[in-house]
Amino acid sequence: MNTGELETELLGYIRSEFLFGDEDEELDTTTPLLEWGILDSLRTALLLGHVRERYGVNISPAKVQADNFRDVRAIAGLVRAESATAAAGEHS
Amino acid sequence: MRLHELVIGTAARDPDRLAVTCGADALTYGELDRRASAFASVLAQLGVGRGDRVLLWSDKSVHVVVAMQAVLRLGAAYVPADGTAPLRRVTALAADCSPRVVCTDDGRLGAIDRELPTTRVIGLGGAGTHPDAGTHPDVGGRPDAGGPAAEPVAAAVHPDELAYILYTSGSTGAPKGVCISHRNALAFVRWAMEELAVGPADRLANHAPLVFDLSVMDLYAAFAAGASVHLLPAELAYSPSELVRFLRAQRITVWYSVPSALVLMMRHGGLLDEPPPPGLRAVCFAGEPFPIAGVRALAEWTGARLLNLYGPTETNVCTFREVTASDLERDRPAPIGRQCSGDTVWARRADGGSAAPGQEGELVVEGPTVLMGYWGGAPHSGPYRTGDIVRVLDDGAFDYIGRRDQTVKVRGHRIGLEEVEAAIAAHPEVADVAVALTGDGIDARLVAFVVSVDGGPPGRLALKAHCAATLPSYAVVDRVRFVHELPRTGNGKVDRRALQQPVAPGGNQSRNAADTAVLAREGSPE
């Protein structure tokens, strides 16, 4: 899966789970999720669970920082980076 | 006895005992005591003294615990603000309680320093730890951290003086500062310590944010008993599996949180997949009704005591119930139980009489835990009316029924719907708004029904963003619905019943019911 596809999937998840599916036109990959109140602690927890189940990627607690969750682009980058780290760990 | 004397007393008896941890940081009672005195001298040099307030805008850390103790030792009161609170909320709190000093995490210094040009702002850094931490250009001396322990600073405040202010959502549309004295807090802490038989070997979890009255028990029951308290670092609070790992890795013996956190740990964190940690002997919950299925699951999983604690911020914990086998067989949340903490609690009927078994009334509390008053308001005296409607059971225990005003609970946080409505109404493109809660527990959602001004509705996300700039994250509306008009009763008031169907089991159903009521007004289904 490339980054664009991952971003699209994450956008879809956030729309359907956190925004009741009714604000498609406004949400994009640079919408500030924390600043605009779209993600809070409960939702971040649910999103992390989704990422673990859907992509098999465990985000380490050290990476759970506001900067990594500021928008969908950042989250997608984090998921890819963490998945690469995990893969490197397995091969070493 | 004053609240800060708990640490001082334990430190004198047992300085090497573990007091507090947060992530990789840990302090013994001796270290906590020394750092609190050191940081107190920093604050004293900035002019903090008896009767002052100090605002602490911070993530959880051992440093903020040091700062809390330091503030109390000067006879001042601390005002916690959560690290996730938006800057505008923090500046609003500061405007309300006019703190002598604001302490914040070093990373937030710049932002708030610009907003509060006339207030001293200092970094918590490693409060009281190393010479550069907690200093301020105006401070000549440096806190003495490594040297021999000086006599602990301890101002001679009266137990009836202010210890801390917790801001809570009010019915007037603005947050209200609940003023708690040393005596108020200690009455509850002593009760908790005895009821839970907290001893030096105990390890208490601190899950709730420090702005939340739940956190008072964790900290001070531990300090009173010489036990340790383990703060949940903010970044772990986001992950159910990390919460479960925290419970196990910290070998927690007494857990206290909102039910939502336990439900999250059971549903998404695998809490029940492994046997309970061997030392776990009490699981306490408070802040919102706990769906009984979740309590049953906990009871099957652990032999630990399960305690339902009740009390608004204004009264600390004033009733409790240890969950019984027959409570688990009911199809509703466990009762909130009977009076505790030295309080007298009764249910006041509409005619003013005291409700007998089988009758309903508003829960009223009188006694040592009842607040001093709201910051800026008149001192409180006499019984406190909670606004919570209860039914008296045959054994005299109280069963929570609901609210008599427009206050709701979202994951244990109290939210005045008027406060959220006021925030949204401040948006220039909003003509009218009503907010309703649908669902309960971790499925609770706030829905705003918005009538926009001529010229078209503002974006839904823009309205969320507008809320998020002033309200704490749990009070940001989940959903925005645009309607032509709000449903009104005959006398012109917003018909909240039409918006807010009774919260039946199944959050989706009630949400749909509320939607349907309003869709009828919109004229056409979506």
JSON list of N, CA, C and O in Angstrom, two decimals, chain B residues 296-346:
[
{"chain": "B", "resi": 296, "resn": "ARG", "atom": "N", "xyz": [-20.03, -6.85, 36.03]},
{"chain": "B", "resi": 296, "resn": "ARG", "atom": "CA", "xyz": [-20.10, -8.32, 36.10]},
{"chain": "B", "resi": 296, "resn": "ARG", "atom": "C", "xyz": [-18.82, -8.94, 35.55]},
{"chain": "B", "resi": 296, "resn": "ARG", "atom": "O", "xyz": [-18.26, -9.86, 36.13]},
{"chain": "B", "resi": 297, "resn": "ALA", "atom": "N", "xyz": [-18.38, -8.42, 34.41]},
{"chain": "B", "resi": 297, "resn": "ALA", "atom": "CA", "xyz": [-17.18, -8.97, 33.78]},
{"chain": "B", "resi": 297, "resn": "ALA", "atom": "C", "xyz": [-15.98, -8.81, 34.71]},
{"chain": "B", "resi": 297, "resn": "ALA", "atom": "O", "xyz": [-15.16, -9.73, 34.85]},
{"chain": "B", "resi": 298, "resn": "LEU", "atom": "N", "xyz": [-15.90, -7.66, 35.36]},
{"chain": "B", "resi": 298, "resn": "LEU", "atom": "CA", "xyz": [-14.80, -7.44, 36.31]},
{"chain": "B", "resi": 298, "resn": "LEU", "atom": "C", "xyz": [-14.89, -8.41, 37.49]},
{"chain": "B", "resi": 298, "resn": "LEU", "atom": "O", "xyz": [-13.89, -8.96, 37.94]},
{"chain": "B", "resi": 299, "resn": "ALA", "atom": "N", "xyz": [-16.12, -8.61, 37.98]},
{"chain": "B", "resi": 299, "resn": "ALA", "atom": "CA", "xyz": [-16.31, -9.48, 39.15]},
{"chain": "B", "resi": 299, "resn": "ALA", "atom": "C", "xyz": [-15.94, -10.93, 38.82]},
{"chain": "B", "resi": 299, "resn": "ALA", "atom": "O", "xyz": [-15.44, -11.66, 39.68]},
{"chain": "B", "resi": 300, "resn": "GLU", "atom": "N", "xyz": [-16.19, -11.34, 37.57]},
{"chain": "B", "resi": 300, "resn": "GLU", "atom": "CA", "xyz": [-15.81, -12.69, 37.18]},
{"chain": "B", "resi": 300, "resn": "GLU", "atom": "C", "xyz": [-14.30, -12.82, 37.02]},
{"chain": "B", "resi": 300, "resn": "GLU", "atom": "O", "xyz": [-13.73, -13.88, 37.20]},
{"chain": "B", "resi": 301, "resn": "TRP", "atom": "N", "xyz": [-13.67, -11.70, 36.71]},
{"chain": "B", "resi": 301, "resn": "TRP", "atom": "CA", "xyz": [-12.23, -11.71, 36.41]},
{"chain": "B", "resi": 301, "resn": "TRP", "atom": "C", "xyz": [-11.40, -11.65, 37.68]},
{"chain": "B", "resi": 301, "resn": "TRP", "atom": "O", "xyz": [-10.38, -12.33, 37.81]},
{"chain": "B", "resi": 302, "resn": "THR", "atom": "N", "xyz": [-11.82, -10.82, 38.63]},
{"chain": "B", "resi": 302, "resn": "THR", "atom": "CA", "xyz": [-10.98, -10.60, 39.81]},
{"chain": "B", "resi": 302, "resn": "THR", "atom": "C", "xyz": [-11.78, -10.76, 41.10]},
{"chain": "B", "resi": 302, "resn": "THR", "atom": "O", "xyz": [-12.98, -10.45, 41.14]},
{"chain": "B", "resi": 303, "resn": "GLY", "atom": "N", "xyz": [-11.10, -11.20, 42.13]},
{"chain": "B", "resi": 303, "resn": "GLY", "atom": "CA", "xyz": [-11.72, -11.25, 43.45]},
{"chain": "B", "resi": 303, "resn": "GLY", "atom": "C", "xyz": [-11.55, -9.95, 44.21]},
{"chain": "B", "resi": 303, "resn": "GLY", "atom": "O", "xyz": [-11.96, -9.84, 45.37]},
{"chain": "B", "resi": 304, "resn": "ALA", "atom": "N", "xyz": [-10.92, -8.96, 43.57]},
{"chain": "B", "resi": 304, "resn": "ALA", "atom": "CA", "xyz": [-10.69, -7.67, 44.24]},
{"chain": "B", "resi": 304, "resn": "ALA", "atom": "C", "xyz": [-12.03, -7.03, 44.59]},
{"chain": "B", "resi": 304, "resn": "ALA", "atom": "O", "xyz": [-13.04, -7.26, 43.95]},
{"chain": "B", "resi": 305, "resn": "ARG", "atom": "N", "xyz": [-12.01, -6.19, 45.63]},
{"chain": "B", "resi": 305, "resn": "ARG", "atom": "CA", "xyz": [-13.20, -5.45, 45.98]},
{"chain": "B", "resi": 305, "resn": "ARG", "atom": "C", "xyz": [-13.56, -4.49, 44.85]},
{"chain": "B", "resi": 305, "resn": "ARG", "atom": "O", "xyz": [-12.68, -3.87, 44.26]},
{"chain": "B", "resi": 306, "resn": "LEU", "atom": "N", "xyz": [-14.84, -4.37, 44.56]},
{"chain": "B", "resi": 306, "resn": "LEU", "atom": "CA", "xyz": [-15.31, -3.43, 43.54]},
{"chain": "B", "resi": 306, "resn": "LEU", "atom": "C", "xyz": [-16.12, -2.36, 44.24]},
{"chain": "B", "resi": 306, "resn": "LEU", "atom": "O", "xyz": [-17.12, -2.67, 44.90]},
{"chain": "B", "resi": 307, "resn": "LEU", "atom": "N", "xyz": [-15.67, -1.12, 44.13]},
{"chain": "B", "resi": 307, "resn": "LEU", "atom": "CA", "xyz": [-16.34, -0.04, 44.86]},
{"chain": "B", "resi": 307, "resn": "LEU", "atom": "C", "xyz": [-16.81, 1.06, 43.93]},
{"chain": "B", "resi": 307, "resn": "LEU", "atom": "O", "xyz": [-16.02, 1.58, 43.13]},
{"chain": "B", "resi": 308, "resn": "ASN", "atom": "N", "xyz": [-18.09, 1.37, 44.05]},
{"chain": "B", "resi": 308, "resn": "ASN", "atom": "CA", "xyz": [-18.68, 2.46, 43.29]},
{"chain": "B", "resi": 308, "resn": "ASN", "atom": "C", "xyz": [-18.68, 3.70, 44.19]},
{"chain": "B", "resi": 308, "resn": "ASN", "atom": "O", "xyz": [-19.35, 3.72, 45.22]},
{"chain": "B", "resi": 309, "resn": "LEU", "atom": "N", "xyz": [-17.88, 4.69, 43.82]},
{"chain": "B", "resi": 309, "resn": "LEU", "atom": "CA", "xyz": [-17.77, 5.92, 44.62]},
{"chain": "B", "resi": 309, "resn": "LEU", "atom": "C", "xyz": [-18.58, 7.02, 43.95]},
{"chain": "B", "resi": 309, "resn": "LEU", "atom": "O", "xyz": [-18.63, 7.09, 42.73]},
{"chain": "B", "resi": 310, "resn": "TYR", "atom": "N", "xyz": [-19.20, 7.86, 44.75]},
{"chain": "B", "resi": 310, "resn": "TYR", "atom": "CA", "xyz": [-20.04, 8.91, 44.18]},
{"chain": "B", "resi": 310, "resn": "TYR", "atom": "C", "xyz": [-19.76, 10.25, 44.86]},
{"chain": "B", "resi": 310, "resn": "TYR", "atom": "O", "xyz": [-19.58, 10.30, 46.09]},
{"chain": "B", "resi": 311, "resn": "GLY", "atom": "N", "xyz": [-19.78, 11.28, 44.09]},
{"chain": "B", "resi": 311, "resn": "GLY", "atom": "CA", "xyz": [-19.75, 12.62, 44.65]},
{"chain": "B", "resi": 311, "resn": "GLY", "atom": "C", "xyz": [-19.37, 13.63, 43.59]},
{"chain": "B", "resi": 311, "resn": "GLY", "atom": "O", "xyz": [-18.41, 13.41, 42.86]},
{"chain": "B", "resi": 312, "resn": "PRO", "atom": "N", "xyz": [-20.12, 14.72, 43.46]},
{"chain": "B", "resi": 312, "resn": "PRO", "atom": "CA", "xyz": [-19.69, 15.78, 42.54]},
{"chain": "B", "resi": 312, "resn": "PRO", "atom": "C", "xyz": [-18.41, 16.43, 43.08]},
{"chain": "B", "resi": 312, "resn": "PRO", "atom": "O", "xyz": [-18.06, 16.26, 44.25]},
{"chain": "B", "resi": 313, "resn": "THR", "atom": "N", "xyz": [-17.71, 17.17, 42.22]},
{"chain": "B", "resi": 313, "resn": "THR", "atom": "CA", "xyz": [-16.48, 17.86, 42.64]},
{"chain": "B", "resi": 313, "resn": "THR", "atom": "C", "xyz": [-16.72, 18.67, 43.91]},
{"chain": "B", "resi": 313, "resn": "THR", "atom": "O", "xyz": [-15.85, 18.77, 44.77]},
{"chain": "B", "resi": 314, "resn": "GLU", "atom": "N", "xyz": [-17.93, 19.20, 44.04]},
{"chain": "B", "resi": 314, "resn": "GLU", "atom": "CA", "xyz": [-18.27, 20.08, 45.17]},
{"chain": "B", "resi": 314, "resn": "GLU", "atom": "C", "xyz": [-18.27, 19.37, 46.52]},
{"chain": "B", "resi": 314, "resn": "GLU", "atom": "O", "xyz": [-18.26, 20.01, 47.55]},
{"chain": "B", "resi": 315, "resn": "THR", "atom": "N", "xyz": [-18.37, 18.03, 46.50]},
{"chain": "B", "resi": 315, "resn": "THR", "atom": "CA", "xyz": [-18.47, 17.32, 47.78]},
{"chain": "B", "resi": 315, "resn": "THR", "atom": "C", "xyz": [-17.42, 16.23, 47.93]},
{"chain": "B", "resi": 315, "resn": "THR", "atom": "O", "xyz": [-17.49, 15.45, 48.89]},
{"chain": "B", "resi": 316, "resn": "ASN", "atom": "N", "xyz": [-16.45, 16.13, 47.03]},
{"chain": "B", "resi": 316, "resn": "ASN", "atom": "CA", "xyz": [-15.57, 14.97, 47.01]},
{"chain": "B", "resi": 316, "resn": "ASN", "atom": "C", "xyz": [-16.45, 13.71, 46.99]},
{"chain": "B", "resi": 316, "resn": "ASN", "atom": "O", "xyz": [-17.55, 13.74, 46.48]},
{"chain": "B", "resi": 317, "resn": "VAL", "atom": "N", "xyz": [-15.97, 12.62, 47.60]},
{"chain": "B", "resi": 317, "resn": "VAL", "atom": "CA", "xyz": [-16.79, 11.41, 47.64]},
{"chain": "B", "resi": 317, "resn": "VAL", "atom": "C", "xyz": [-17.66, 11.46, 48.89]},
{"chain": "B", "resi": 317, "resn": "VAL", "atom": "O", "xyz": [-17.14, 11.53, 50.01]},
{"chain": "B", "resi": 318, "resn": "CYS", "atom": "N", "xyz": [-18.98, 11.41, 48.69]},
{"chain": "B", "resi": 318, "resn": "CYS", "atom": "CA", "xyz": [-19.89, 11.52, 49.84]},
{"chain": "B", "resi": 318, "resn": "CYS", "atom": "C", "xyz": [-20.75, 10.28, 50.03]},
{"chain": "B", "resi": 318, "resn": "CYS", "atom": "O", "xyz": [-21.40, 10.14, 51.06]},
{"chain": "B", "resi": 319, "resn": "THR", "atom": "N", "xyz": [-20.82, 9.39, 49.03]},
{"chain": "B", "resi": 319, "resn": "THR", "atom": "CA", "xyz": [-21.46, 8.08, 49.22]},
{"chain": "B", "resi": 319, "resn": "THR", "atom": "C", "xyz": [-20.63, 7.03, 48.49]},
{"chain": "B", "resi": 319, "resn": "THR", "atom": "O", "xyz": [-19.87, 7.35, 47.57]},
{"chain": "B", "resi": 320, "resn": "PHE", "atom": "N", "xyz": [-20.78, 5.78, 48.91]},
{"chain": "B", "resi": 320, "resn": "PHE", "atom": "CA", "xyz": [-20.11, 4.70, 48.18]},
{"chain": "B", "resi": 320, "resn": "PHE", "atom": "C", "xyz": [-20.86, 3.40, 48.39]},
{"chain": "B", "resi": 320, "resn": "PHE", "atom": "O", "xyz": [-21.68, 3.28, 49.31]},
{"chain": "B", "resi": 321, "resn": "ARG", "atom": "N", "xyz": [-20.58, 2.45, 47.55]},
{"chain": "B", "resi": 321, "resn": "ARG", "atom": "CA", "xyz": [-21.18, 1.14, 47.62]},
{"chain": "B", "resi": 321, "resn": "ARG", "atom": "C", "xyz": [-20.16, 0.11, 47.20]},
{"chain": "B", "resi": 321, "resn": "ARG", "atom": "O", "xyz": [-19.57, 0.23, 46.13]},
{"chain": "B", "resi": 322, "resn": "GLU", "atom": "N", "xyz": [-19.94, -0.88, 48.06]},
{"chain": "B", "resi": 322, "resn": "GLU", "atom": "CA", "xyz": [-19.16, -2.02, 47.61]},
{"chain": "B", "resi": 322, "resn": "GLU", "atom": "C", "xyz": [-20.13, -2.94, 46.88]},
{"chain": "B", "resi": 322, "resn": "GLU", "atom": "O", "xyz": [-21.15, -3.36, 47.43]},
{"chain": "B", "resi": 323, "resn": "VAL", "atom": "N", "xyz": [-19.81, -3.25, 45.63]},
{"chain": "B", "resi": 323, "resn": "VAL", "atom": "CA", "xyz": [-20.74, -3.98, 44.78]},
{"chain": "B", "resi": 323, "resn": "VAL", "atom": "C", "xyz": [-21.01, -5.37, 45.37]},
{"chain": "B", "resi": 323, "resn": "VAL", "atom": "O", "xyz": [-20.07, -6.09, 45.72]},
{"chain": "B", "resi": 324, "resn": "THR", "atom": "N", "xyz": [-22.29, -5.71, 45.48]},
{"chain": "B", "resi": 324, "resn": "THR", "atom": "CA", "xyz": [-22.67, -7.00, 46.06]},
{"chain": "B", "resi": 324, "resn": "THR", "atom": "C", "xyz": [-23.14, -7.95, 44.96]},
{"chain": "B", "resi": 324, "resn": "THR", "atom": "O", "xyz": [-23.39, -7.53, 43.82]},
{"chain": "B", "resi": 325, "resn": "ALA", "atom": "N", "xyz": [-23.28, -9.23, 45.34]},
{"chain": "B", "resi": 325, "resn": "ALA", "atom": "CA", "xyz": [-23.75, -10.23, 44.37]},
{"chain": "B", "resi": 325, "resn": "ALA", "atom": "C", "xyz": [-25.13, -9.83, 43.85]},
{"chain": "B", "resi": 325, "resn": "ALA", "atom": "O", "xyz": [-25.41, -9.98, 42.66]},
{"chain": "B", "resi": 326, "resn": "SER", "atom": "N", "xyz": [-25.97, -9.30, 44.73]},
{"chain": "B", "resi": 326, "resn": "SER", "atom": "CA", "xyz": [-27.33, -8.96, 44.25]},
{"chain": "B", "resi": 326, "resn": "SER", "atom": "C", "xyz": [-27.31, -7.72, 43.35]},
{"chain": "B", "resi": 326, "resn": "SER", "atom": "O", "xyz": [-28.13, -7.60, 42.45]},
{"chain": "B", "resi": 327, "resn": "ASP", "atom": "N", "xyz": [-26.33, -6.81, 43.56]},
{"chain": "B", "resi": 327, "resn": "ASP", "atom": "CA", "xyz": [-26.19, -5.67, 42.64]},
{"chain": "B", "resi": 327, "resn": "ASP", "atom": "C", "xyz": [-25.92, -6.17, 41.21]},
{"chain": "B", "resi": 327, "resn": "ASP", "atom": "O", "xyz": [-26.39, -5.59, 40.23]},
{"chain": "B", "resi": 328, "resn": "LEU", "atom": "N", "xyz": [-25.13, -7.24, 41.13]},
{"chain": "B", "resi": 328, "resn": "LEU", "atom": "CA", "xyz": [-24.74, -7.75, 39.81]},
{"chain": "B", "resi": 328, "resn": "LEU", "atom": "C", "xyz": [-25.91, -8.39, 39.08]},
{"chain": "B", "resi": 328, "resn": "LEU", "atom": "O", "xyz": [-25.90, -8.52, 37.86]},
{"chain": "B", "resi": 329, "resn": "GLU", "atom": "N", "xyz": [-26.93, -8.77, 39.83]},
{"chain": "B", "resi": 329, "resn": "GLU", "atom": "CA", "xyz": [-28.08, -9.42, 39.19]},
{"chain": "B", "resi": 329, "resn": "GLU", "atom": "C", "xyz": [-29.09, -8.41, 38.68]},
{"chain": "B", "resi": 329, "resn": "GLU", "atom": "O", "xyz": [-30.00, -8.78, 37.94]},
{"chain": "B", "resi": 330, "resn": "ARG", "atom": "N", "xyz": [-28.95, -7.15, 39.07]},
{"chain": "B", "resi": 330, "resn": "ARG", "atom": "CA", "xyz": [-29.89, -6.14, 38.58]},
{"chain": "B", "resi": 330, "resn": "ARG", "atom": "C", "xyz": [-29.56, -5.81, 37.13]},
{"chain": "B", "resi": 330, "resn": "ARG", "atom": "O", "xyz": [-28.47, -6.10, 36.65]},
{"chain": "B", "resi": 331, "resn": "ASP", "atom": "N", "xyz": [-30.51, -5.17, 36.45]},
{"chain": "B", "resi": 331, "resn": "ASP", "atom": "CA", "xyz": [-30.22, -4.81, 35.07]},
{"chain": "B", "resi": 331, "resn": "ASP", "atom": "C", "xyz": [-29.91, -3.32, 34.96]},
{"chain": "B", "resi": 331, "resn": "ASP", "atom": "O", "xyz": [-30.18, -2.68, 33.96]},
{"chain": "B", "resi": 332, "resn": "ARG", "atom": "N", "xyz": [-29.38, -2.75, 36.04]},
{"chain": "B", "resi": 332, "resn": "ARG", "atom": "CA", "xyz": [-29.01, -1.34, 35.99]},
{"chain": "B", "resi": 332, "resn": "ARG", "atom": "C", "xyz": [-27.69, -1.15, 36.75]},
{"chain": "B", "resi": 332, "resn": "ARG", "atom": "O", "xyz": [-27.25, -2.06, 37.45]},
{"chain": "B", "resi": 333, "resn": "PRO", "atom": "N", "xyz": [-27.07, 0.02, 36.59]},
{"chain": "B", "resi": 333, "resn": "PRO", "atom": "CA", "xyz": [-25.78, 0.21, 37.28]},
{"chain": "B", "resi": 333, "resn": "PRO", "atom": "C", "xyz": [-25.90, 0.00, 38.79]},
{"chain": "B", "resi": 333, "resn": "PRO", "atom": "O", "xyz": [-26.99, 0.12, 39.36]},
{"chain": "B", "resi": 334, "resn": "ALA", "atom": "N", "xyz": [-24.78, -0.31, 39.43]},
{"chain": "B", "resi": 334, "resn": "ALA", "atom": "CA", "xyz": [-24.78, -0.52, 40.87]},
{"chain": "B", "resi": 334, "resn": "ALA", "atom": "C", "xyz": [-25.27, 0.73, 41.58]},
{"chain": "B", "resi": 334, "resn": "ALA", "atom": "O", "xyz": [-25.06, 1.85, 41.09]},
{"chain": "B", "resi": 335, "resn": "PRO", "atom": "N", "xyz": [-25.92, 0.59, 42.73]},
{"chain": "B", "resi": 335, "resn": "PRO", "atom": "CA", "xyz": [-26.32, 1.77, 43.50]},
{"chain": "B", "resi": 335, "resn": "PRO", "atom": "C", "xyz": [-25.10, 2.60, 43.88]},
{"chain": "B", "resi": 335, "resn": "PRO", "atom": "O", "xyz": [-23.97, 2.09, 43.89]},
{"chain": "B", "resi": 336, "resn": "ILE", "atom": "N", "xyz": [-25.34, 3.86, 44.18]},
{"chain": "B", "resi": 336, "resn": "ILE", "atom": "CA", "xyz": [-24.22, 4.70, 44.63]},
{"chain": "B", "resi": 336, "resn": "ILE", "atom": "C", "xyz": [-24.05, 4.59, 46.14]},
{"chain": "B", "resi": 336, "resn": "ILE", "atom": "O", "xyz": [-23.11, 5.17, 46.71]},
{"chain": "B", "resi": 337, "resn": "GLY", "atom": "N", "xyz": [-24.92, 3.86, 46.81]},
{"chain": "B", "resi": 337, "resn": "GLY", "atom": "CA", "xyz": [-24.68, 3.48, 48.20]},
{"chain": "B", "resi": 337, "resn": "GLY", "atom": "C", "xyz": [-25.11, 4.50, 49.22]},
{"chain": "B", "resi": 337, "resn": "GLY", "atom": "O", "xyz": [-26.06, 5.25, 49.02]},
{"chain": "B", "resi": 338, "resn": "ARG", "atom": "N", "xyz": [-24.37, 4.50, 50.31]},
{"chain": "B", "resi": 338, "resn": "ARG", "atom": "CA", "xyz": [-24.72, 5.34, 51.46]},
{"chain": "B", "resi": 338, "resn": "ARG", "atom": "C", "xyz": [-23.61, 6.33, 51.78]},
{"chain": "B", "resi": 338, "resn": "ARG", "atom": "O", "xyz": [-22.49, 6.20, 51.33]},
{"chain": "B", "resi": 339, "resn": "GLN", "atom": "N", "xyz": [-23.96, 7.23, 52.68]},
{"chain": "B", "resi": 339, "resn": "GLN", "atom": "CA", "xyz": [-23.05, 8.32, 53.04]},
{"chain": "B", "resi": 339, "resn": "GLN", "atom": "C", "xyz": [-21.71, 7.81, 53.58]},
{"chain": "B", "resi": 339, "resn": "GLN", "atom": "O", "xyz": [-21.63, 6.76, 54.21]},
{"chain": "B", "resi": 340, "resn": "CYS", "atom": "N", "xyz": [-20.66, 8.61, 53.37]},
{"chain": "B", "resi": 340, "resn": "CYS", "atom": "CA", "xyz": [-19.33, 8.29, 53.89]},
{"chain": "B", "resi": 340, "resn": "CYS", "atom": "C", "xyz": [-18.58, 9.61, 54.11]},
{"chain": "B", "resi": 340, "resn": "CYS", "atom": "O", "xyz": [-19.15, 10.69, 53.97]},
{"chain": "B", "resi": 341, "resn": "SER", "atom": "N", "xyz": [-17.31, 9.53, 54.44]},
{"chain": "B", "resi": 341, "resn": "SER", "atom": "CA", "xyz": [-16.46, 10.71, 54.63]},
{"chain": "B", "resi": 341, "resn": "SER", "atom": "C", "xyz": [-16.97, 11.64, 55.73]},
{"chain": "B", "resi": 341, "resn": "SER", "atom": "O", "xyz": [-16.64, 12.83, 55.74]},
{"chain": "B", "resi": 342, "resn": "GLY", "atom": "N", "xyz": [-17.79, 11.12, 56.63]},
{"chain": "B", "resi": 342, "resn": "GLY", "atom": "CA", "xyz": [-18.30, 11.96, 57.71]},
{"chain": "B", "resi": 342, "resn": "GLY", "atom": "C", "xyz": [-19.48, 12.84, 57.31]},
{"chain": "B", "resi": 342, "resn": "GLY", "atom": "O", "xyz": [-19.95, 13.66, 58.10]},
{"chain": "B", "resi": 343, "resn": "ASP", "atom": "N", "xyz": [-19.93, 12.69, 56.07]},
{"chain": "B", "resi": 343, "resn": "ASP", "atom": "CA", "xyz": [-21.04, 13.52, 55.59]},
{"chain": "B", "resi": 343, "resn": "ASP", "atom": "C", "xyz": [-22.39, 12.94, 56.00]},
{"chain": "B", "resi": 343, "resn": "ASP", "atom": "O", "xyz": [-22.50, 11.76, 56.31]},
{"chain": "B", "resi": 344, "resn": "THR", "atom": "N", "xyz": [-23.40, 13.80, 55.97]},
{"chain": "B", "resi": 344, "resn": "THR", "atom": "CA", "xyz": [-24.78, 13.37, 56.12]},
{"chain": "B", "resi": 344, "resn": "THR", "atom": "C", "xyz": [-25.45, 13.59, 54.76]},
{"chain": "B", "resi": 344, "resn": "THR", "atom": "O", "xyz": [-25.40, 14.69, 54.21]},
{"chain": "B", "resi": 345, "resn": "VAL", "atom": "N", "xyz": [-26.02, 12.52, 54.22]},
{"chain": "B", "resi": 345, "resn": "VAL", "atom": "CA", "xyz": [-26.56, 12.59, 52.86]},
{"chain": "B", "resi": 345, "resn": "VAL", "atom": "C", "xyz": [-28.00, 12.10, 52.89]},
{"chain": "B", "resi": 345, "resn": "VAL", "atom": "O", "xyz": [-28.29, 11.07, 53.50]},
{"chain": "B", "resi": 346, "resn": "TRP", "atom": "N", "xyz": [-28.88, 12.85, 52.25]},
{"chain": "B", "resi": 346, "resn": "TRP", "atom": "CA", "xyz": [-30.27, 12.41, 52.17]},
{"chain": "B", "resi": 346, "resn": "TRP", "atom": "C", "xyz": [-30.85, 12.82, 50.83]},
{"chain": "B", "resi": 346, "resn": "TRP", "atom": "O", "xyz": [-30.24, 13.59, 50.08]}
]
